[in-house]
């Protein structure tokens, strides 16, 4: 097949998630950083599968190695050297080692020998560790997380000076440092524990899949399945981004990898650059809500809600299906409108040959999902996935896919590097969670949002939606989920929304911040690859994703979509799920038609209004709303067809 035009924008695109970019180290610095990354990955595998190390000690060593990797791979700023470490990096590495090694050696002394009574030296090392962590977060994740952490610290210390509902008695610096550093309620708490177990194992699983060539398999399969369809390359972008994004979990990284392949293909059949970039950005963003990994947020969500990881990924199946169906509808309508065709047959790979050469690389994904559905833990599934990738790679006919010792080291390095952002974010956000717990601001805010909106659920949902989009701008998936989960989700639970539905709602809109102006990192990355205007690409991505903005409201009103019982006590049955999927799909298609201003031809204003009204009624649960919505949409289709036929008989273009 014809190869798409090459691009050099992908590596630069990945840098947008961090303030100073990512270093491209030269020898011997590259070898030193690689050795630490391998050590980190080996430590993760050993502690999660072969040892009984205590959680606190595992987290301390995990965070220590993670901080070293951060200062190796992420420079202090854009003007810092990218090929080597500098004096500031060495200083922060020494401070990180000092702070964490001190607690590693003295944790038992503090809590057993001294009865949890810290002394001045404990507070000094606590302060050092917090400062180092905030600097690491600034480098790896960007300025927003450290600023939020500093605001949380100020809020904890000076609560008496805050007005209205936000005021509280305040806490001493010593008490705050104790909770943040010397207990499992702060930096070393739940979120870091999740990162040091489930998240790192699945990142390693993704790294092993990547070095085996599974990403190329996904692209080839998507091209074979959808390449010849109307607007085929755009459909390919949706499918390949869904498959790749479900493992990577980063919208920006997903755009940079799959977009380098799909965007030139879309442009080659006549799609406008801004539309090609918008499709890739929207499709890659969906990878954050696509099971089984969901950008690692699934693991955190399971921990917050106290439910199994399997419950979370099962709940995500129908919503993610609806999101991608909405994108496919929008793309198909745009292709019809522009009269576009698919890729020529000679440029489509043979699906049978693809499956013969590397089809066994799909087995690891089946193994992971099957293991989880069988009731095994996520850790067990992660190990099973890694083992099955290695075995499957040796069963392929394509020798280049086989995982050798060299590729294993490569996977360890990529796994270590891939854990930096999510791990540092999980550690830093432990500060916010600790302060929210200490001050009770989460429940206070939730109660007052409900009171101020008069308890009107639709208004609460809109307020929370806007809050989530703003709070999540520029954040990677795990970080944005944690932020909105501790600040916005309690308001929905207070309003009576199913807890799982509440957490899906806030995470969904947090994820959509990647394509929502003005800080739409996925859209900006795609625009760079497409050679399009960044802001126009962002608005285009928002337009074609608008049906996806409705899905969280469907989730809040009708948790059966998540395979959860409704507020009215309606049980989850096969019939109820099928009805919800059918009516929601019809509603989403009607909404896509209304927003795209096209069905069999351009819609009139009245037809667009009818489709919009019918879509909203179909999306809202209830027998009467479904019947009314179907009737309105049917009337709109009939009216549209009559008008098209009448105009064509008079030679008027549709």
XYZ file of C-alpha atoms in Angstrom:
654
model
C 0.000 0.000 0.000
C 1.039 3.616 -0.419
C 2.678 5.024 2.681
C 1.350 8.305 4.021
C 3.578 11.314 3.892
C 6.086 11.410 6.715
C 5.960 13.927 9.475
C 8.376 15.186 12.031
C 5.774 16.845 14.201
C 4.958 13.894 16.356
C 7.828 14.105 18.829
C 7.277 17.810 19.301
C 3.606 17.206 19.831
C 4.308 14.928 22.729
C 6.190 17.717 24.478
C 3.078 19.861 24.819
C 2.007 18.048 27.955
C 5.112 19.235 29.823
C 6.458 22.724 30.313
C 10.059 22.242 29.166
C 9.509 19.354 26.794
C 11.136 15.931 27.028
C 14.876 15.479 26.804
C 16.585 13.631 23.967
C 19.644 12.599 25.936
C 23.025 11.863 24.434
C 25.451 9.246 25.705
C 26.444 8.589 28.477
C 23.432 10.399 29.998
C 20.992 8.369 27.908
C 22.468 5.122 29.211
C 22.282 6.263 32.829
C 18.633 7.321 32.458
C 17.824 4.077 30.628
C 19.423 2.029 33.403
C 17.282 3.760 36.038
C 14.157 3.234 33.895
C 14.954 -0.483 33.624
C 15.583 -0.668 37.382
C 12.262 1.084 37.988
C 10.333 -1.361 35.786
C 12.061 -4.403 37.293
C 11.268 -3.055 40.777
C 7.599 -2.637 39.821
C 7.369 -6.208 38.530
C 9.253 -7.616 41.535
C 7.244 -5.798 44.220
C 3.894 -6.511 42.580
C 4.490 -10.164 41.831
C 7.368 -11.653 43.742
C 7.635 -9.944 47.133
C 5.535 -9.049 50.175
C 7.025 -5.601 50.725
C 4.916 -3.273 52.859
C 2.864 -0.722 50.938
C 4.524 2.314 52.517
C 8.022 1.104 51.656
C 6.995 0.135 48.131
C 5.523 3.593 47.606
C 8.618 5.339 48.981
C 11.026 3.489 46.690
C 8.623 3.791 43.749
C 8.343 7.561 44.236
C 12.099 7.931 44.738
C 12.914 6.207 41.435
C 10.119 8.124 39.721
C 11.505 11.472 40.890
C 14.974 10.546 39.627
C 13.513 9.637 36.234
C 11.593 12.922 36.156
C 14.709 15.036 36.689
C 16.562 12.926 34.116
C 14.004 13.188 31.326
C 12.302 16.556 31.997
C 14.404 19.739 31.994
C 13.696 22.743 34.182
C 12.520 24.873 31.267
C 12.539 25.390 27.526
C 15.989 27.001 27.616
C 17.554 24.160 29.596
C 19.809 21.691 27.831
C 17.972 18.750 26.313
C 20.957 16.477 25.747
C 22.281 16.179 29.300
C 21.500 16.702 32.979
C 22.382 19.978 34.679
C 23.419 21.026 38.206
C 19.800 21.739 39.192
C 18.829 18.194 38.199
C 21.543 16.688 40.378
C 20.511 18.918 43.282
C 16.865 17.900 43.107
C 17.802 14.218 42.767
C 19.921 14.468 45.928
C 17.114 16.262 47.794
C 14.560 13.681 46.639
C 16.803 10.823 47.726
C 17.445 12.501 51.081
C 13.774 13.134 51.842
C 12.513 9.685 50.865
C 15.457 7.693 52.236
C 15.040 9.495 55.556
C 11.431 8.372 55.843
C 12.313 4.898 54.560
C 14.809 4.477 57.417
C 12.843 6.288 60.129
C 9.179 5.421 59.413
C 9.050 2.773 62.168
C 10.933 5.057 64.543
C 8.446 7.895 64.015
C 5.291 5.799 64.434
C 6.409 3.094 66.892
C 9.326 4.338 68.967
C 8.071 7.933 69.180
C 4.351 7.161 69.071
C 3.690 9.300 65.969
C 5.258 12.353 67.603
C 7.458 14.038 64.950
C 10.486 16.141 65.755
C 11.915 19.135 63.908
C 14.155 17.101 61.594
C 11.081 15.134 60.440
C 9.352 18.361 59.431
C 12.476 19.589 57.598
C 12.651 16.476 55.444
C 8.889 16.668 54.912
C 9.222 20.214 53.582
C 12.114 19.219 51.314
C 10.147 16.297 49.849
C 7.052 18.413 49.163
C 9.113 21.106 47.402
C 10.923 18.510 45.278
C 7.641 16.832 44.360
C 6.058 20.130 43.285
C 9.058 20.900 41.084
C 8.860 17.424 39.535
C 5.148 17.942 38.875
C 5.830 21.321 37.263
C 8.349 19.743 34.918
C 6.434 16.598 34.019
C 2.778 17.642 34.131
C 2.850 21.417 33.775
C 2.227 24.368 36.046
C -1.465 23.739 36.800
C -1.060 20.829 39.256
C 1.641 22.547 41.400
C -0.476 25.704 41.506
C -3.509 23.706 42.664
C -1.348 22.012 45.300
C -0.030 25.354 46.562
C -3.569 26.747 46.709
C -4.591 23.675 48.720
C -1.669 24.169 51.142
C -2.511 27.865 51.596
C -6.163 26.957 52.104
C -5.278 24.392 54.780
C -3.003 26.796 56.659
C -5.103 29.975 56.424
C -8.658 28.671 56.415
C -9.791 31.243 58.973
C -9.233 34.041 56.423
C -11.417 32.495 53.714
C -14.936 33.890 53.389
C -18.399 32.321 53.339
C -18.674 28.551 53.089
C -14.960 28.141 52.458
C -13.815 29.218 55.901
C -12.500 26.699 58.449
C -10.440 26.701 61.646
C -7.109 26.250 59.878
C -4.276 23.815 60.528
C -0.720 24.316 61.734
C 2.172 23.810 59.324
C 3.472 20.962 61.478
C 0.161 19.097 61.378
C -0.137 19.556 57.613
C 3.419 18.329 56.959
C 2.813 15.318 59.196
C -0.320 14.329 57.261
C 1.231 14.958 53.858
C 4.569 13.200 54.417
C 4.433 10.818 57.345
C 1.059 9.123 56.827
C -0.725 7.298 54.027
C -3.292 10.116 53.766
C -1.173 12.440 51.633
C 1.590 12.004 49.076
C 2.016 8.308 49.932
C -1.721 7.617 49.887
C -4.296 5.876 47.722
C -3.451 7.512 44.415
C 0.278 6.728 44.631
C -0.539 3.168 45.730
C -2.697 2.772 42.636
C 0.110 4.135 40.451
C 2.690 1.796 42.016
C 0.513 -1.273 41.403
C -2.208 -1.393 38.748
C -1.179 1.602 36.678
C 2.504 0.779 36.299
C 1.727 -2.843 35.419
C -0.687 -1.851 32.660
C 1.718 0.788 31.348
C 4.315 -1.981 31.112
C 1.720 -4.156 29.369
C 1.166 -1.369 26.842
C 4.941 -0.959 26.393
C 5.359 -4.670 25.638
C 2.446 -4.496 23.185
C 4.048 -1.490 21.517
C 7.472 -3.084 20.995
C 5.771 -6.178 19.572
C 4.262 -4.070 16.770
C 0.655 -4.220 17.977
C 0.130 -0.511 17.219
C 0.890 -1.120 13.543
C -1.459 -4.109 13.671
C -4.236 -1.840 14.951
C -3.608 0.675 12.155
C -3.555 -2.014 9.459
C -6.732 -3.648 10.752
C -8.521 -0.304 10.916
C -7.419 0.462 7.364
C -8.577 -2.949 6.127
C -11.950 -2.675 7.880
C -12.894 0.918 7.082
C -10.470 2.207 4.460
C -12.750 1.714 1.439
C -15.851 3.185 3.077
C -17.107 6.704 2.397
C -14.600 8.995 4.106
C -12.655 5.818 4.902
C -9.423 7.346 6.286
C -11.449 9.313 8.830
C -13.173 6.104 9.918
C -9.713 4.511 10.126
C -8.630 7.323 12.446
C -11.574 6.617 14.727
C -10.952 2.870 14.912
C -7.153 2.989 15.268
C -7.312 5.815 17.830
C -9.875 3.890 19.861
C -7.705 0.773 19.903
C -4.432 2.591 20.574
C -5.901 5.145 22.967
C -7.492 2.495 25.159
C -3.939 1.395 26.001
C -1.986 4.677 25.986
C -4.659 6.739 27.745
C -3.054 10.026 26.685
C -5.002 12.026 24.121
C -1.934 14.019 23.068
C 0.325 10.955 22.743
C -2.434 9.163 20.837
C -2.741 12.044 18.363
C 1.023 12.174 17.914
C 1.327 8.451 17.157
C -1.812 7.511 15.211
C -2.256 11.009 13.783
C 1.077 10.829 11.969
C -0.478 7.993 9.966
C -4.176 8.912 9.727
C -4.104 12.685 9.151
C -2.154 12.497 5.850
C -4.525 9.714 4.731
C -7.571 11.878 5.464
C -6.092 14.820 3.602
C -5.288 12.558 0.637
C -9.001 11.961 -0.113
C -9.907 15.642 0.065
C -10.840 16.266 3.696
C -9.931 19.762 4.832
C -6.856 19.931 7.106
C -8.832 21.362 10.022
C -11.430 18.583 9.736
C -8.742 15.891 9.482
C -7.062 17.250 12.608
C -10.401 17.552 14.406
C -11.333 13.936 13.673
C -8.004 12.668 15.010
C -8.218 14.855 18.139
C -11.781 13.779 18.910
C -11.024 10.107 18.265
C -7.853 10.171 20.369
C -9.662 11.870 23.246
C -12.165 9.026 23.236
C -9.304 6.655 24.036
C -9.290 8.093 27.561
C -12.785 6.695 28.175
C -12.255 3.469 26.241
C -11.882 0.285 28.303
C -9.907 -1.635 29.416
C -7.451 1.010 30.718
C -9.160 4.416 30.261
C -5.925 6.324 30.711
C -5.336 4.495 34.012
C -8.253 6.395 35.543
C -10.224 3.137 35.776
C -7.895 1.931 38.532
C -8.219 5.157 40.528
C -11.996 5.163 40.053
C -12.267 1.621 41.373
C -10.278 2.648 44.462
C -12.323 5.802 45.095
C -15.645 3.996 44.752
C -14.590 0.819 46.537
C -15.704 -1.366 43.636
C -13.909 -3.862 41.440
C -11.927 -2.777 38.413
C -14.039 -5.158 36.328
C -17.185 -3.227 37.305
C -15.609 -0.003 36.027
C -14.563 -1.358 32.635
C -17.916 -3.080 32.101
C -19.641 0.210 32.915
C -17.519 2.011 30.290
C -18.399 -0.283 27.370
C -21.733 1.235 26.248
C -20.794 4.918 26.793
C -17.532 4.544 24.840
C -19.411 2.691 22.090
C -21.914 5.553 21.872
C -19.107 8.132 21.746
C -17.359 6.455 18.835
C -20.650 5.782 17.054
C -21.365 9.514 17.355
C -17.997 10.301 15.744
C -18.566 7.807 12.936
C -22.002 9.325 12.250
C -20.546 12.845 12.142
C -17.740 11.757 9.804
C -20.077 9.824 7.503
C -22.431 12.789 7.195
C -19.495 15.089 6.411
C -18.232 12.636 3.775
C -21.723 12.497 2.198
C -21.908 16.270 2.226
C -18.540 16.589 0.442
C -19.133 13.598 -1.858
C -15.951 11.875 -0.684
C -14.990 8.293 -1.359
C -12.697 5.803 0.334
C -9.150 4.680 -0.432
C -8.515 2.717 -3.613
C -8.442 -1.067 -3.269
C -4.744 -1.428 -4.100
C -3.836 0.729 -1.098
C -5.831 -1.367 1.370
C -3.945 -4.107 3.248
C -5.325 -7.625 3.081
C -7.024 -8.378 6.385
C -6.431 -12.129 6.044
C -2.724 -11.546 5.493
C -2.581 -9.119 8.427
C -4.155 -11.665 10.742
C -1.870 -14.413 9.453
C 1.255 -12.323 10.017
C 0.478 -10.691 13.372
C -3.094 -11.501 14.333
C -1.960 -13.450 17.392
C -0.966 -10.107 18.931
C -4.682 -9.573 19.604
C -4.553 -12.509 22.036
C -3.001 -10.508 24.932
C -5.922 -8.060 24.903
C -8.371 -10.968 24.946
C -6.375 -12.547 27.790
C -6.519 -9.353 29.880
C -10.246 -8.830 29.369
C -11.011 -12.524 29.897
C -8.921 -12.636 33.070
C -10.752 -9.633 34.489
C -14.170 -11.030 33.594
C -13.147 -14.279 35.282
C -12.892 -12.344 38.541
C -9.101 -12.113 38.825
C -7.435 -8.957 40.119
C -6.184 -6.210 37.822
C -2.622 -6.991 38.929
C -3.035 -10.604 37.892
C -4.488 -9.451 34.582
C -1.509 -7.135 34.037
C 0.971 -9.956 34.604
C -1.068 -12.297 32.403
C -1.130 -9.644 29.689
C 2.644 -9.120 29.721
C 3.294 -12.873 29.677
C 0.836 -13.428 26.839
C 2.414 -10.623 24.759
C 5.808 -12.292 25.010
C 4.386 -15.711 24.104
C 2.209 -14.328 21.283
C 5.126 -12.404 19.782
C 6.986 -15.668 19.272
C 3.973 -17.255 17.594
C 3.780 -14.582 14.870
C 4.931 -15.246 11.321
C 6.430 -11.750 11.306
C 9.843 -12.220 12.949
C 10.179 -8.478 13.597
C 7.367 -8.730 16.159
C 9.170 -11.190 18.404
C 10.130 -9.875 21.825
C 13.807 -10.533 22.361
C 15.987 -9.552 25.326
C 16.761 -6.269 23.558
C 13.059 -5.527 23.051
C 12.368 -6.441 26.685
C 14.874 -3.807 27.794
C 13.249 -1.362 25.368
C 9.826 -2.125 26.887
C 11.223 -1.598 30.406
C 12.643 1.774 29.372
C 9.395 2.856 27.707
C 7.410 1.605 30.691
C 9.538 3.641 33.079
C 9.287 6.778 30.961
C 5.572 6.214 30.408
C 4.897 6.096 34.147
C 6.525 9.450 34.927
C 3.630 11.785 34.203
C 0.871 9.669 35.681
C 2.941 8.635 38.718
C 4.089 12.153 39.578
C 0.537 13.454 39.081
C -0.817 10.768 41.433
C 1.750 11.681 44.102
C 1.228 15.450 43.813
C -2.551 15.232 43.830
C -2.244 13.350 47.112
C -1.674 16.841 48.556
C -5.045 18.045 47.267
C -6.856 14.933 48.456
C -5.310 15.278 51.907
C -6.388 18.916 52.218
C -9.901 18.162 50.964
C -10.178 15.398 53.573
C -8.779 17.538 56.398
C -10.943 20.593 55.702
C -14.118 18.866 54.476
C -14.361 21.401 51.649
C -15.511 18.721 49.192
C -18.697 17.876 51.041
C -19.292 21.549 51.896
C -18.971 22.562 48.253
C -21.209 19.698 47.155
C -23.937 20.641 49.630
C -23.875 24.305 48.624
C -23.941 23.607 44.871
C -27.112 21.607 45.445
C -28.574 24.376 47.611
C -27.681 27.230 45.239
C -29.181 25.454 42.226
C -32.367 24.687 44.113
C -31.696 20.971 43.729
C -32.483 21.101 39.983
C -30.458 18.205 38.590
C -30.125 19.618 35.061
C -28.671 22.839 36.449
C -26.319 20.975 38.798
C -25.092 18.898 35.863
C -24.363 21.997 33.782
C -22.484 23.688 36.648
C -20.438 20.540 37.293
C -19.777 20.101 33.558
C -18.288 23.599 33.256
C -16.310 23.106 36.475
C -14.811 19.848 35.197
C -13.798 21.286 31.822
C -12.065 24.259 33.454
C -10.313 22.251 36.191
C -9.068 19.626 33.715
C -7.540 21.876 31.081
C -4.003 20.804 30.277
C -3.963 17.794 32.609
C -3.196 14.155 31.738
C -6.022 11.653 32.212
C -5.250 10.335 35.688
C -4.550 13.773 37.122
C -7.694 15.329 35.678
C -9.848 12.481 36.964
C -8.507 12.780 40.507
C -9.010 16.561 40.528
C -12.638 16.402 39.399
C -13.390 13.315 41.500
C -12.514 15.065 44.767
C -13.993 18.462 43.870
C -16.973 17.973 41.533
C -18.234 14.404 41.900
C -19.499 14.856 45.509
C -21.995 17.482 44.277
C -23.612 14.956 41.942
C -23.718 12.262 44.612
C -25.307 14.793 46.978
C -27.909 15.490 44.274
C -28.848 11.813 44.166
C -26.888 10.701 41.103
C -25.643 7.110 41.180
C -22.018 7.294 42.503
C -20.554 5.405 39.533
C -22.546 7.625 37.145
C -21.315 10.723 39.012
C -17.672 9.716 38.628
C -18.133 8.833 34.961
C -19.822 12.194 34.387
C -16.956 14.230 35.837
C -14.228 12.117 34.216
C -15.942 12.304 30.832
C -16.015 16.106 30.799
C -12.501 16.224 32.195
C -11.390 14.134 29.222
C -13.294 16.349 26.765
C -11.236 19.339 27.951
C -8.592 18.005 25.517
C -10.720 19.248 22.607
C -12.542 22.141 24.299
C -11.160 25.644 23.575
C -9.214 27.530 24.744
C -6.803 24.911 26.212
C -7.374 21.978 23.858
C -4.047 20.141 23.776
C -5.217 17.232 21.608
C -6.704 19.623 19.040
C -3.572 21.779 18.975
C -1.348 18.719 18.496
C -3.549 17.453 15.655
C -3.560 20.914 14.065
C 0.243 20.863 14.025
C 0.258 17.515 12.235
C -2.442 18.624 9.776
C -0.925 22.012 9.022
C -4.166 23.700 10.099
C -5.078 26.651 12.306
C -5.048 25.427 15.910
C -8.113 27.300 17.136
C -10.198 26.457 14.051
C -9.249 22.791 14.462
C -10.278 22.957 18.108
C -13.702 24.407 17.299
C -14.172 21.820 14.526
C -13.299 19.004 16.979
C -15.803 20.448 19.431
C -18.500 20.539 16.732
C -18.143 16.933 15.618
C -17.887 15.791 19.255
C -20.988 17.617 20.472
C -23.154 14.463 20.400
C -20.557 12.984 22.759
C -21.175 15.878 25.168
C -24.721 14.614 25.618
C -23.678 11.112 26.704
C -22.650 12.071 30.278
C -26.115 13.587 30.792
C -27.609 10.307 29.581
C -25.396 8.510 32.109
C -26.515 10.761 34.976
C -30.227 10.390 34.176
C -30.094 6.744 33.164
C -27.276 4.725 34.816
C -28.541 1.581 33.063
C -26.116 2.699 30.316
C -23.393 1.874 32.865
C -25.124 -1.437 33.664
C -26.202 0.070 36.994
C -29.787 0.170 38.365
C -31.698 3.408 37.804
C -32.773 5.788 40.571
C -36.320 4.453 40.245
C -35.014 0.997 41.097
C -35.317 -0.378 37.573
C -33.142 -3.464 37.417
C -30.573 -4.048 34.703
C -31.923 -6.564 32.203
C -30.822 -7.491 28.698
C -34.002 -5.915 27.274
C -33.544 -2.616 29.140
C -29.914 -2.359 28.017
C -30.801 -3.137 24.376
C -33.600 -0.539 24.382
C -31.318 2.099 25.858
C -28.599 1.404 23.284
C -31.064 1.491 20.346
C -32.865 4.683 21.388
C -29.603 6.393 22.342
C -27.997 5.469 19.009
C -30.986 6.816 17.053
C -30.947 9.960 19.194
C -27.229 10.482 18.629
C -27.653 10.053 14.858
C -30.479 12.595 14.869
C -28.321 14.987 16.873
C -25.346 14.469 14.514
C -27.632 15.214 11.549
C -28.942 18.361 13.172
C -25.476 19.632 14.096
C -23.972 18.599 10.749
C -26.908 20.116 8.836
C -27.158 17.081 6.567
C -29.050 13.805 6.108
C -29.758 12.941 2.448
C -29.175 16.560 1.599
C -28.902 19.835 3.483
C -31.528 20.258 6.190
C -33.903 23.163 6.444
C -34.049 25.122 9.697
C -37.314 23.436 10.684
C -35.861 19.976 9.991
C -32.796 20.745 12.100
C -34.994 21.858 14.979
C -37.125 18.720 14.669
C -34.073 16.448 14.670
C -32.610 18.300 17.658
C -35.851 18.051 19.646
C -36.300 14.374 18.749
C -32.695 13.617 19.680
C -33.002 15.216 23.106
C -36.219 13.307 23.822
C -34.653 9.995 22.757
C -31.599 10.636 24.874
C -33.731 11.293 27.984
C -34.870 7.982 29.510
C -38.542 7.090 29.628
C -41.087 5.296 27.455
C -43.110 8.421 26.609
C -40.035 10.493 25.728
C -38.714 7.654 23.544
C -42.020 7.289 21.660
C -42.357 11.056 21.221
C -38.730 11.378 20.117
C -39.095 8.589 17.541
C -42.275 10.186 16.212
C -40.621 13.601 15.828
C -37.503 12.150 14.161
C -39.651 10.038 11.818
C -41.711 13.082 10.858
C -38.492 15.035 10.230
C -37.125 12.274 7.967
C -40.376 12.063 5.986
C -40.587 15.850 5.622
C -36.911 15.954 4.572
C -37.354 13.215 1.918
C -40.478 14.877 0.490
C -38.666 18.214 0.255
C -35.595 16.618 -1.369
C -37.752 14.788 -3.923
C -39.807 17.902 -4.650
C -36.710 20.053 -5.134
C -34.996 17.469 -7.352
C -38.062 17.297 -9.606
C -37.690 21.046 -10.174
C -33.931 20.750 -10.698
C -33.139 22.463 -7.385
C -29.987 21.083 -5.626
C -30.630 19.300 -2.336
